[in-house]
Amino acid sequence: MNEQSPRKRPAKPYRRPKKDPVRILAFEALRAVDERDAYANLVLPPLLRKAREKEGFEPRDAALATELVYGTLRRQGTYDAIIAACIDRPLREVDPPVLDVLSLGAHQLLGTRIPPHAAVSATVELARVVLGDGRAKFVNAVLRRITAHDLDGWLEKVAPPYEDDPEAHLAVVHSHPRWIVSALWDALGGGRAGIEDLLEADNERPEVTLVARPGRATTEELLAVLGEDSALPGRWSPHAVRLAEGGEPGALEAVREGRAGVQDEGSQLVALALADVPLDGPDTRWLDGCAGPGGKAALLGALAAERGAALLASEKQPHRARLVERALAGNPGPYQVIAADGTRPPWREGSFDRVLVDVPCTGLGALRRRPEARWRRRPEDVPGFAPLQRDLLREALRAVRVGGVVGYATCSPHPAETKAVVDDVLKREGVSAEWIDARPHMQGVPALGDGPDVQLWPHLHGTDAMYLALLRRTG
Ligand SMILES: C[S@@+](CC[C@H](N)C(=O)[O-])C[C@H]1O[C@@H](n2cnc3c(N)ncnc32)[C@H](O)[C@@H]1O
C-alpha cells in the first residue's frame, strides 16, 4: 500500500488586492498630515485635483475622500481609545501607517453609513495595497473586533464615567485633548450641556459663508445667482450669505472678481463692530495691524471707502502681505498694504482713528476648520503667544489718536489670550484707554454675555469662536 502523503488543502490562488483610489488618496493625505505635519486643508485640494485629472474622480469620490480624511482626523482621539481596546499592545507601538489604516477603518465603521462588511473589506484591501498582506491580516483582525459594537457601545466601554472624571469623559466622547476640553470649559463656563454642544460643534464641518463686500456686491446679487436651494442669507451679518453643502465659491463671478469673498460670519461681525463705534472728530485713517491673509482688511477697506476713509493694511510676513494685496485689489477707496512688524511699527503715535489688531493666537476657536489642529497644539503654546499679543495691543493703542477706537480680536476663546491680555495691557503699559461695550455694536446677535467684551461661539452663533474687545484711547 502506498503511503499517501497527508492531504494538503490546495493553496488559495494569490489574488491581487483591489485598488480603491478614494481610500488610497485618503491614506496618503493622512500620512502627509502625520509625517510632514501638513495641514489637511492644504494637502487635500492638490491630491483631489490630480485624482480628478488622472483617475477620473467624480464629485462624489472627492466628497467621500474628504469626509474620510476630515472625519478620521477629527475623531482620532475617540478612535485611538477604541483601537487601543482592541489590541494587546500599547498604541504607541503600532506603526503610524498601520494606525492610519486602522483609524480610517474605524471611521468608516463607526462614523459613516458605509455597511460594516464593505468598510472592513475596503480597508483590508487598502491595507494589502499600502502595508502588505502580513499587516493586512492584523488590520482585518482589529477591524472585526471593532464591529462588535456601534459607537455608543464603544464609548460606554472606553470612556471613563462622567461622574468620576468629567473632563476625561468628554475628551474621549467628543475627541478633544483633555487640556483643550478644560480650557474651553473655563472660557465657556456653565454645566455639561453647553460644553458638550461646543465640543460637538467642533466636530461638524462648518458651512461656507460668503461676504458681499459693501459697495462692491450685495447679498441679493449673490443669492439671486446661487438660487434659493443653494444659499441662505447670513444669520447675523447683513453682508453674509451661507452656501448649502457642496456650494463652490470659486464658481461665482463676484468671488473671482474680489467683490465678494469667503469669510466666517464671526470675522465679519468683528470688522463691522469696529466700524460701527461712533467717534468724535475725524474718521479718515484706519489701520489693520495684523492683516494677513486679508479677510477682515478687505471688509474694512470696503467700509472705509463708503465713508471716504483710507485703510493701511499691515502684515509682518511679506508673503502674507501679498495675500492682503490680492484681497484688497479693486477696493473702491484708498488703501495701502505694507509688510511691517506691528510691535515696532513704522507709523507715528496717534496716526489713526480706528485700529484693528487680529492677533496671532492658538486658534482654539477655529478647531472645526482644521481637523488636525487640536492634536498639534500644546498647552504651552498659550503662554507662548502672550508677549506678542500684549506688544501688538500696546502698539495698537499707541497708533490710535486720543478718542479713537481699537479692536483687539482673536480666534481663540482662551481667557489667557483674550481678557487677560487686555487687562494686562491696560494695567501695565502706560497707555490710557477705556472699555467700550462691544455688544451694542453686534446688534441682533444673542447670547453675548455680560460684556463689555464679546465672545462668539460655534454652538451658539454658528461662527468661529471669535473674541472682540473694543477700547477707546483716553490719553
Ligand atoms: C489671526 S491672523 C490675522 C487674520 C486677518 N486679520 C484676516 O482676517 O484675514 C494674524 C496675522 O498676524 C501676523 N503677524 C504675526 N506677528 C506679527 C507682527 N509682529 N506684526 C504684524 N503682524 C504679525 C501673522 O503673520 C498673521 O498673518
XYZ file of C-alpha atoms and ligand atoms in Angstrom:
502
model
C 0.000 0.000 0.000
C 1.325 3.240 -0.989
C 1.806 5.556 1.818
C -0.147 8.537 0.942
C 1.080 11.947 1.960
C -1.432 13.782 4.174
C -3.895 15.672 2.017
C -2.978 19.273 1.760
C -5.658 21.902 1.287
C -4.992 23.405 -2.102
C -3.339 26.788 -1.592
C -5.671 29.688 -2.326
C -4.614 31.263 -5.569
C -2.987 34.613 -4.942
C -5.356 37.454 -5.650
C -4.043 40.920 -6.279
C -5.502 43.485 -3.866
C -8.205 45.704 -5.292
C -7.025 49.261 -5.633
C -9.561 51.766 -4.397
C -8.355 55.245 -5.416
C -10.592 57.058 -2.892
C -9.194 55.192 0.106
C -5.633 55.269 -1.195
C -5.915 59.038 -1.547
C -7.367 59.365 1.971
C -4.478 57.279 3.326
C -1.903 59.431 1.500
C -3.439 62.580 2.953
C -3.371 61.141 6.479
C 0.259 60.126 6.067
C 1.190 63.632 4.901
C -0.556 65.158 7.929
C 1.192 62.713 10.235
C 4.653 62.568 8.690
C 5.156 66.064 7.344
C 2.965 67.992 9.781
C 0.959 69.042 6.725
C -2.437 70.717 7.042
C -5.303 68.611 5.725
C -6.967 71.609 4.117
C -3.785 72.311 2.136
C -2.848 68.720 1.320
C -6.227 67.565 0.053
C -7.023 70.004 -2.770
C -3.947 69.165 -4.918
C -4.417 65.424 -4.311
C -8.078 65.714 -5.347
C -7.170 67.781 -8.401
C -4.651 65.151 -9.516
C -7.171 62.372 -8.916
C -9.778 64.222 -10.973
C -7.351 64.538 -13.873
C -5.669 61.111 -13.670
C -8.249 58.791 -12.083
C -11.434 60.467 -13.323
C -12.596 61.270 -9.756
C -16.255 62.310 -9.699
C -17.513 64.903 -7.196
C -18.902 62.103 -5.029
C -15.467 60.414 -4.880
C -13.941 63.725 -3.780
C -16.696 64.165 -1.169
C -16.069 60.661 0.234
C -12.270 61.128 0.319
C -12.690 64.476 2.087
C -15.103 63.029 4.631
C -12.761 60.090 5.315
C -9.774 62.374 5.922
C -11.523 65.083 7.925
C -13.676 62.670 9.927
C -10.755 60.382 10.765
C -8.610 63.302 11.924
C -11.359 64.945 13.981
C -12.374 61.736 15.710
C -8.827 60.476 16.172
C -8.983 60.730 19.982
C -12.107 58.590 20.163
C -10.831 56.071 17.610
C -7.465 55.781 19.350
C -9.234 54.826 22.585
C -11.314 52.200 20.761
C -8.408 50.752 18.761
C -6.336 50.573 21.963
C -9.070 48.421 23.495
C -8.878 46.022 20.518
C -5.164 45.312 20.547
C -2.903 43.764 23.125
C -0.002 46.204 22.984
C 0.265 49.911 23.644
C -0.981 52.077 20.789
C 2.380 53.858 20.515
C 3.960 50.553 19.464
C 1.717 50.318 16.390
C 3.430 51.654 13.273
C 1.911 55.011 12.287
C 0.876 53.870 8.769
C -0.891 50.851 10.290
C -2.622 53.109 12.787
C -3.760 55.414 9.973
C -5.327 52.473 8.131
C -6.994 51.276 11.356
C -8.343 54.768 12.063
C -9.686 55.057 8.528
C -11.420 51.707 9.038
C -12.740 52.741 12.455
C -14.186 55.921 10.973
C -15.947 54.013 8.203
C -17.360 51.559 10.741
C -18.337 53.993 13.484
C -18.693 57.389 11.855
C -20.268 56.781 8.430
C -23.175 54.875 6.931
C -20.907 52.538 4.966
C -22.159 48.988 5.702
C -19.752 47.183 8.088
C -18.792 44.365 5.688
C -17.958 46.927 2.974
C -15.992 49.065 5.457
C -13.930 46.073 6.619
C -13.255 44.634 3.189
C -12.378 48.021 1.636
C -9.981 48.777 4.498
C -8.338 45.354 4.371
C -7.846 45.755 0.612
C -6.299 49.174 1.307
C -4.028 47.566 3.895
C -2.935 44.935 1.371
C -2.005 47.682 -1.102
C -0.230 50.085 1.244
C 1.019 47.814 4.059
C 1.324 44.338 2.532
C -0.549 41.078 3.127
C 1.003 40.316 6.541
C -0.089 43.528 8.193
C -3.422 43.416 6.385
C -4.245 40.304 8.457
C -3.656 42.302 11.649
C -5.865 45.113 10.303
C -8.576 42.577 9.468
C -8.490 41.108 12.988
C -8.677 44.520 14.696
C -11.489 45.781 12.482
C -13.528 42.648 13.147
C -13.205 43.343 16.858
C -14.381 46.913 16.290
C -17.515 45.630 14.547
C -18.612 44.084 17.862
C -20.202 47.423 18.981
C -21.526 50.620 17.500
C -20.053 53.976 18.517
C -22.272 54.429 21.573
C -21.493 50.894 22.712
C -17.781 51.540 22.408
C -17.965 54.884 24.209
C -19.679 53.203 27.137
C -16.784 50.777 27.312
C -13.782 53.052 26.767
C -14.735 56.495 28.136
C -14.227 56.992 31.876
C -17.598 57.659 33.572
C -18.565 61.350 33.573
C -19.197 61.209 37.305
C -15.629 60.031 38.005
C -13.785 62.426 35.702
C -15.918 64.797 33.603
C -13.055 66.201 31.508
C -11.571 62.790 30.685
C -15.053 61.543 29.742
C -15.720 64.492 27.420
C -12.228 64.230 25.923
C -12.865 60.645 24.756
C -16.528 61.049 23.800
C -16.017 64.279 21.831
C -12.471 63.612 20.673
C -10.546 66.597 22.030
C -7.324 66.616 24.071
C -8.200 66.895 27.717
C -6.375 70.222 28.219
C -8.466 71.771 25.434
C -11.697 70.469 26.991
C -10.583 72.090 30.209
C -9.610 75.431 28.588
C -12.804 75.669 26.530
C -14.927 74.806 29.542
C -13.195 77.517 31.614
C -13.880 80.050 28.857
C -17.487 78.990 28.307
C -18.480 78.389 31.933
C -21.763 76.653 32.718
C -22.670 72.997 33.001
C -22.348 69.848 30.953
C -24.833 70.643 28.178
C -23.042 73.772 26.944
C -19.563 72.277 26.765
C -20.900 69.119 25.076
C -22.624 71.264 22.425
C -19.452 73.268 21.885
C -17.217 70.190 21.546
C -19.665 68.574 19.128
C -19.815 71.799 17.084
C -16.031 71.471 16.679
C -16.643 68.075 15.101
C -19.027 69.403 12.446
C -17.889 70.730 9.109
C -18.583 74.466 9.145
C -20.806 75.785 6.388
C -19.115 78.042 3.869
C -20.061 81.687 4.361
C -19.517 84.459 1.864
C -19.220 88.179 2.412
C -20.647 90.576 -0.156
C -18.177 93.442 0.244
C -20.229 96.599 0.765
C -20.305 98.945 -2.205
C -18.944 96.175 -4.430
C -21.525 93.385 -4.252
C -24.838 92.768 -2.496
C -26.224 89.722 -0.765
C -29.246 89.964 -3.089
C -26.935 89.630 -6.082
C -25.206 86.572 -4.608
C -28.482 84.952 -3.537
C -30.005 85.527 -6.985
C -27.023 83.919 -8.740
C -26.883 80.990 -6.339
C -30.634 80.327 -6.167
C -32.621 79.613 -3.025
C -31.724 75.908 -2.933
C -28.023 76.686 -2.796
C -27.755 79.621 -0.414
C -29.315 81.444 2.513
C -28.829 84.923 3.936
C -26.397 85.145 6.864
C -27.663 84.801 10.398
C -26.134 87.992 11.801
C -24.056 89.927 9.322
C -26.082 91.929 6.772
C -23.316 91.180 4.255
C -23.246 87.386 4.716
C -24.554 84.581 2.516
C -24.384 80.951 3.630
C -23.717 78.327 0.993
C -25.505 74.980 1.011
C -23.344 71.857 1.275
C -21.189 71.365 -1.793
C -21.501 75.005 -2.873
C -18.407 76.110 -4.775
C -17.461 79.736 -4.005
C -14.919 79.829 -6.849
C -17.774 79.322 -9.327
C -19.163 82.779 -8.501
C -18.084 85.692 -10.651
C -18.321 88.109 -7.694
C -15.839 85.946 -5.752
C -13.470 85.646 -8.714
C -13.592 89.430 -9.107
C -12.910 90.033 -5.388
C -16.218 91.846 -4.867
C -17.204 89.008 -2.549
C -15.107 86.512 -0.605
C -15.240 83.552 1.729
C -15.428 84.796 5.315
C -16.835 83.384 8.514
C -19.649 85.478 9.946
C -17.728 85.920 13.203
C -14.909 87.646 11.325
C -17.435 89.843 9.542
C -19.003 90.824 12.868
C -15.616 91.840 14.290
C -14.843 94.212 11.399
C -18.417 95.566 11.355
C -18.400 96.219 15.119
C -15.121 98.144 14.947
C -16.520 100.282 12.115
C -19.807 100.834 13.968
C -18.394 102.604 17.052
C -19.237 106.344 16.898
C -16.224 108.681 17.020
C -15.931 112.341 17.898
C -13.686 114.149 15.461
C -12.086 112.886 12.256
C -12.643 109.377 10.980
C -10.473 109.131 7.917
C -7.469 106.924 8.777
C -7.958 103.239 9.539
C -5.309 100.619 10.308
C -5.423 96.820 10.213
C -2.215 95.941 12.061
C -2.249 92.122 11.571
C -3.875 91.939 8.194
C -2.754 88.670 6.570
C -4.307 86.966 4.695
C -6.678 89.896 4.350
C -10.261 88.797 5.060
C -11.019 91.497 7.601
C -8.879 94.050 5.762
C -10.981 93.589 2.617
C -14.202 94.181 4.568
C -12.712 97.133 6.456
C -11.386 98.568 3.181
C -14.876 98.436 1.641
C -16.468 100.003 4.745
C -13.771 102.699 4.871
C -14.312 103.505 1.193
C -18.025 104.102 1.805
C -17.087 106.790 4.341
C -14.211 108.335 2.481
C -11.625 106.860 4.890
C -8.322 105.267 3.861
C -7.075 101.875 5.105
C -3.493 100.933 5.855
C -3.216 97.137 5.980
C -0.009 95.994 7.647
C 1.293 92.444 7.976
C 4.632 91.165 9.198
C 5.130 88.283 6.767
C 5.830 89.544 3.241
C 4.174 86.524 1.600
C 1.031 87.100 3.648
C 1.160 90.812 2.825
C 0.943 89.750 -0.816
C -2.260 87.842 0.007
C -3.611 91.030 1.586
C -2.774 92.899 -1.656
C -4.781 90.326 -3.542
C -7.717 90.533 -1.110
C -7.836 94.336 -1.360
C -7.315 94.589 -5.136
C -10.155 96.593 -6.644
C -11.113 98.176 -3.309
C -13.079 101.285 -4.300
C -11.395 103.611 -1.769
C -7.779 104.479 -0.946
C -5.688 101.796 0.699
C -2.090 100.734 1.123
C -0.593 97.374 2.049
C 2.783 97.185 3.791
C 4.914 94.455 5.352
C 5.773 95.710 8.842
C 6.240 94.399 12.360
C 3.348 95.713 14.406
C 5.430 95.557 17.577
C 7.977 98.020 16.075
C 5.751 99.962 13.759
C 6.874 102.472 11.139
C 3.885 104.809 11.762
C 3.817 107.663 14.255
C 1.896 107.537 17.518
C -1.715 108.735 17.216
C -1.841 108.357 13.412
C -5.151 106.511 13.126
C -8.823 106.903 14.052
C -9.659 103.181 14.053
C -7.275 100.261 14.519
C -7.858 96.526 14.348
C -5.354 94.034 15.751
C -6.478 90.495 14.998
C -3.515 88.932 16.754
C -1.790 85.581 16.160
C -3.236 83.049 18.610
C -3.666 79.331 19.259
C -6.737 79.175 17.005
C -8.686 77.178 19.606
C -11.796 78.966 18.349
C -11.485 77.567 14.844
C -10.888 73.872 15.555
C -13.786 72.874 13.290
C -11.845 74.247 10.301
C -8.533 72.472 10.976
C -9.255 68.883 11.881
C -5.675 68.107 12.949
C -5.063 71.357 14.867
C -6.361 70.121 18.211
C -3.793 67.287 18.230
C -0.884 69.586 17.318
C -1.445 72.353 19.820
C 0.234 72.054 23.226
C -0.806 73.744 26.486
C 2.495 75.655 26.495
C 1.524 77.338 23.188
C -0.970 79.507 25.098
C 1.522 81.437 27.249
C 3.891 81.410 24.271
C 1.638 83.827 22.360
C 1.048 86.204 25.263
C 4.070 88.551 24.921
C 3.386 89.092 21.196
C -0.329 89.626 21.815
C 0.433 92.192 24.533
C 3.011 94.025 22.396
C 0.662 94.204 19.415
C -2.208 95.554 21.523
C 0.054 98.117 23.232
C 1.269 99.383 19.864
C -2.292 99.443 18.516
C -3.316 101.664 21.423
C -0.368 103.949 20.697
C -1.216 104.016 16.988
C -4.724 105.345 17.568
C -5.351 109.009 18.398
C -6.921 110.023 21.712
C -10.665 109.380 21.296
C -10.043 106.769 18.571
C -11.028 103.116 18.861
C -9.037 99.877 18.894
C -10.471 96.421 18.278
C -8.459 93.554 19.812
C -9.556 90.267 18.230
C -8.517 86.617 18.492
C -9.900 83.419 17.046
C -9.316 81.775 20.394
C -11.644 81.963 23.376
C -8.856 81.011 25.805
C -9.055 83.539 28.676
C -5.248 83.882 28.709
C -5.351 85.126 25.095
C -8.399 87.336 25.431
C -9.428 89.309 28.505
C -6.199 88.624 30.431
C -4.139 90.239 27.650
C -6.361 93.321 27.526
C -6.433 93.696 31.320
C -2.679 93.303 31.458
C -2.012 95.934 28.797
C -4.450 98.402 30.360
C -2.805 97.914 33.744
C 0.867 97.913 32.818
C 1.655 99.520 29.526
C 1.070 103.183 30.328
C -1.441 103.872 27.530
C -4.742 105.139 28.893
C -7.803 103.517 27.410
C -11.281 102.527 28.497
C -13.503 99.622 27.585
C -16.322 100.160 25.099
C -19.270 97.807 25.427
C -18.974 95.798 22.204
C -22.429 94.209 22.455
C -24.492 97.104 21.026
C -22.171 97.009 18.002
C -23.317 93.470 17.204
C -26.996 94.300 17.038
C -29.358 91.380 16.914
C -26.735 88.814 17.955
C -27.995 86.901 21.028
C -26.059 85.355 23.936
C -23.216 87.874 24.021
C -22.708 87.582 27.777
C -22.203 90.363 30.311
C -19.837 92.495 28.244
C -18.063 94.750 27.758
C -16.153 92.336 25.513
C -17.799 89.779 23.270
C -17.159 86.068 22.794
C -18.834 84.298 19.871
C -19.284 80.514 19.891
C -19.736 77.874 17.173
C -22.580 76.121 19.008
C -24.454 79.331 19.871
C -23.783 81.546 16.861
C -22.657 79.132 14.132
C -19.432 81.182 13.858
C -15.843 80.555 14.832
C -15.211 81.406 18.496
C -14.013 84.948 17.765
C -13.280 87.277 20.670
C -13.517 91.065 20.426
C -12.579 93.773 22.901
C -13.235 97.392 21.894
C -11.161 100.087 23.612
C -11.153 103.866 23.350
C -7.883 105.683 23.879
C -8.309 108.271 26.567
C -4.854 109.727 26.994
C -5.015 85.923 13.027
S -4.053 86.388 11.694
C -4.922 87.768 11.052
C -6.108 87.382 10.175
C -6.594 88.554 9.348
N -6.983 89.664 10.186
C -7.762 88.169 8.454
O -8.909 88.407 8.830
O -7.509 87.655 7.362
C -2.676 87.152 12.445
C -1.668 87.713 11.454
O -0.708 88.465 12.185
C 0.542 88.319 11.547
N 1.604 88.705 12.498
C 2.314 87.935 13.354
N 3.183 88.685 14.049
C 3.032 89.950 13.627
C 3.661 91.185 13.954
N 4.626 91.236 14.865
N 3.268 92.279 13.305
C 2.293 92.235 12.371
N 1.667 91.099 12.004
C 2.033 89.974 12.636
C 0.557 86.862 11.150
O 1.518 86.640 10.130
C -0.890 86.669 10.696
O -0.994 86.900 9.318
